[in-house]
PDB file of C-alpha atoms in Angstrom:
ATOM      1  CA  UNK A   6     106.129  61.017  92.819  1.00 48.00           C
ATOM      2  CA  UNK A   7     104.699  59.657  96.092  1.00 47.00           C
ATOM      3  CA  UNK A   8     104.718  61.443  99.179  1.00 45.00           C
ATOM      4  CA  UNK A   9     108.038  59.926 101.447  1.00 45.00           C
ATOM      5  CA  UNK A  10     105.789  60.594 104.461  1.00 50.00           C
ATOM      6  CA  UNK A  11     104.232  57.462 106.293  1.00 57.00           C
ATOM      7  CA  UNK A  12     101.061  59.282 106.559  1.00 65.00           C
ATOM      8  CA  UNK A  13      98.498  59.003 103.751  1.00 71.00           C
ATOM      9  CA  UNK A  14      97.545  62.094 102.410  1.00 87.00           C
ATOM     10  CA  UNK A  15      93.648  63.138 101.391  1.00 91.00           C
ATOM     11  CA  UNK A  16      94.570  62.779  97.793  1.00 93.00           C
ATOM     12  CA  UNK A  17      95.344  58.933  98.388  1.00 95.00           C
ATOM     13  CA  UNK A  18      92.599  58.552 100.580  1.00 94.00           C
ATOM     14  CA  UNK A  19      90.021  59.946  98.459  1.00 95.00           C
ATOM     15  CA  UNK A  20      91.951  57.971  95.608  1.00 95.00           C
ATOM     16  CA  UNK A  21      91.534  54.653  97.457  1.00 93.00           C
ATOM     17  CA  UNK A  22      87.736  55.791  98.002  1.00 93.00           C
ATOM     18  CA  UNK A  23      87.008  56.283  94.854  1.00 92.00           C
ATOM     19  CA  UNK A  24      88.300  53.558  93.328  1.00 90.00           C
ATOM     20  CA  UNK A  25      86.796  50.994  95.690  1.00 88.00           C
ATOM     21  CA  UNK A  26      83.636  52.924  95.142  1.00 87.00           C
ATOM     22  CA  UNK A  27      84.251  52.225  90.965  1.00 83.00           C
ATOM     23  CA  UNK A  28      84.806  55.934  90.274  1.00 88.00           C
ATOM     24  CA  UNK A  29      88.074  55.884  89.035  1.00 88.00           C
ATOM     25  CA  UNK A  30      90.126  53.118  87.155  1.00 85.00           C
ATOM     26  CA  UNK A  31      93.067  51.652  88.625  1.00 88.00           C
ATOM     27  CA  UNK A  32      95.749  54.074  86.415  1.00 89.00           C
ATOM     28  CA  UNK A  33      93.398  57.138  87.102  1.00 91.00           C
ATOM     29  CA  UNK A  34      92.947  57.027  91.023  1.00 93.00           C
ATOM     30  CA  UNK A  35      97.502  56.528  91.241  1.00 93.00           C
ATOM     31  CA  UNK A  36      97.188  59.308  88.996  1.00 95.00           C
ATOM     32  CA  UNK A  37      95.408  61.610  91.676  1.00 95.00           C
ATOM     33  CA  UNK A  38      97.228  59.878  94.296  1.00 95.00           C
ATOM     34  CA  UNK A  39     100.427  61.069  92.400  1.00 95.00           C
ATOM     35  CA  UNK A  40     101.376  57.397  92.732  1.00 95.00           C
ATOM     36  CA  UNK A  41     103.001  54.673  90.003  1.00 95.00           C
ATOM     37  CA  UNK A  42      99.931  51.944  89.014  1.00 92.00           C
ATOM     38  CA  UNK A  43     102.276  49.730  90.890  1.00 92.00           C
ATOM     39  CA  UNK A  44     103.032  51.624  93.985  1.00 95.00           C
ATOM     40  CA  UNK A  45      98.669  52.245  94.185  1.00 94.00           C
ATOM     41  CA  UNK A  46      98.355  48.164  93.572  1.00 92.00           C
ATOM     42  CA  UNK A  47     100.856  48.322  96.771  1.00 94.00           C
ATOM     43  CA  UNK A  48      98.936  50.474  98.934  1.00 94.00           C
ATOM     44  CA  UNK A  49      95.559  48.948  98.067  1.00 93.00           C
ATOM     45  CA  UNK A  50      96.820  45.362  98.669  1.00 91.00           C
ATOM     46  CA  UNK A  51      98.478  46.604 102.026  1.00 92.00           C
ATOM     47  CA  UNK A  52      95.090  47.899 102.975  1.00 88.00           C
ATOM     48  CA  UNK A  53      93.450  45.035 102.194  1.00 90.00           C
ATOM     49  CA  UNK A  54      91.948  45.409  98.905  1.00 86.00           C
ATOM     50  CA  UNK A  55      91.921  43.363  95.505  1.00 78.00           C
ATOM     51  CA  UNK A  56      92.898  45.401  92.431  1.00 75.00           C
ATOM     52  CA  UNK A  57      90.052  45.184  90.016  1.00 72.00           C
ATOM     53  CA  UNK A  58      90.676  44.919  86.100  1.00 70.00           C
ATOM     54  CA  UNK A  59      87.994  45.453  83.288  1.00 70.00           C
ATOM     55  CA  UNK A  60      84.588  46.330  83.497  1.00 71.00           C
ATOM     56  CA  UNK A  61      82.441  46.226  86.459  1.00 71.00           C
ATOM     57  CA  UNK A  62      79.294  46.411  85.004  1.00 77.00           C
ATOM     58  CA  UNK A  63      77.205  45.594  82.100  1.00 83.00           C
ATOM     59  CA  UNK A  64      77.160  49.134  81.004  1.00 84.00           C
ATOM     60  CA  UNK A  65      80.724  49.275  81.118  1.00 79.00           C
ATOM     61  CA  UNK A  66      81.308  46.605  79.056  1.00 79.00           C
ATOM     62  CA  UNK A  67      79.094  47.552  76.696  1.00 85.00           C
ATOM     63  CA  UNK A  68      80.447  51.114  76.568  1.00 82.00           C
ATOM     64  CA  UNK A  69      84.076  49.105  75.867  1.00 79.00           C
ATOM     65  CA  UNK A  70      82.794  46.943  73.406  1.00 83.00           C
ATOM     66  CA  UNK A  71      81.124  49.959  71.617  1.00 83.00           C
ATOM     67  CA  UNK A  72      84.614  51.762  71.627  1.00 81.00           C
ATOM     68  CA  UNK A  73      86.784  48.788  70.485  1.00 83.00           C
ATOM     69  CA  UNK A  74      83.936  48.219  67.608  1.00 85.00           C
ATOM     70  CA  UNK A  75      84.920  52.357  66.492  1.00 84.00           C
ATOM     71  CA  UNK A  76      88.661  51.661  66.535  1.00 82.00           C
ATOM     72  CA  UNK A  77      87.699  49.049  64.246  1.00 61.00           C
ATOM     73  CA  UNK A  78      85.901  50.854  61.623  1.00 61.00           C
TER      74      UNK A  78
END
């Protein structure tokens, strides 16, 4: 799974990047950091950073709220 080397690789840092930036959800940027959820959570709080869960925007929730109202139906 995660690379055993101290070092952070490009993918992690242009996962980290990305999902400060709101690119990428939390499960998406460990994904391309070939990371657990957890083990990302780890490296973003080491670094300094506050995971972030649910939307960010207006148009985010909205675009939520539109899918959950589809499951629905």
């Amino acid at each position: 799974m995660a690379s055993t080397s101290s070092e952070p690789t490009d993918e992690l840092a242009t996962a980290v990047g990305r999902y400060v930036l709101g690119e990428l959800s939390l499960g998406r940027a460990a994904e391309e950091a070939d990371m657990s959820r957890w083990e990302f959570e780890e490296v973003l709080e080491n670094a300094g950073f506050t995971s972030l869960y649910g939307p960010r925007t207006d148009d985010d929730l909205q675009r939520e709220l539109d899918v959950a109202r589809d499951i629905d139906e």
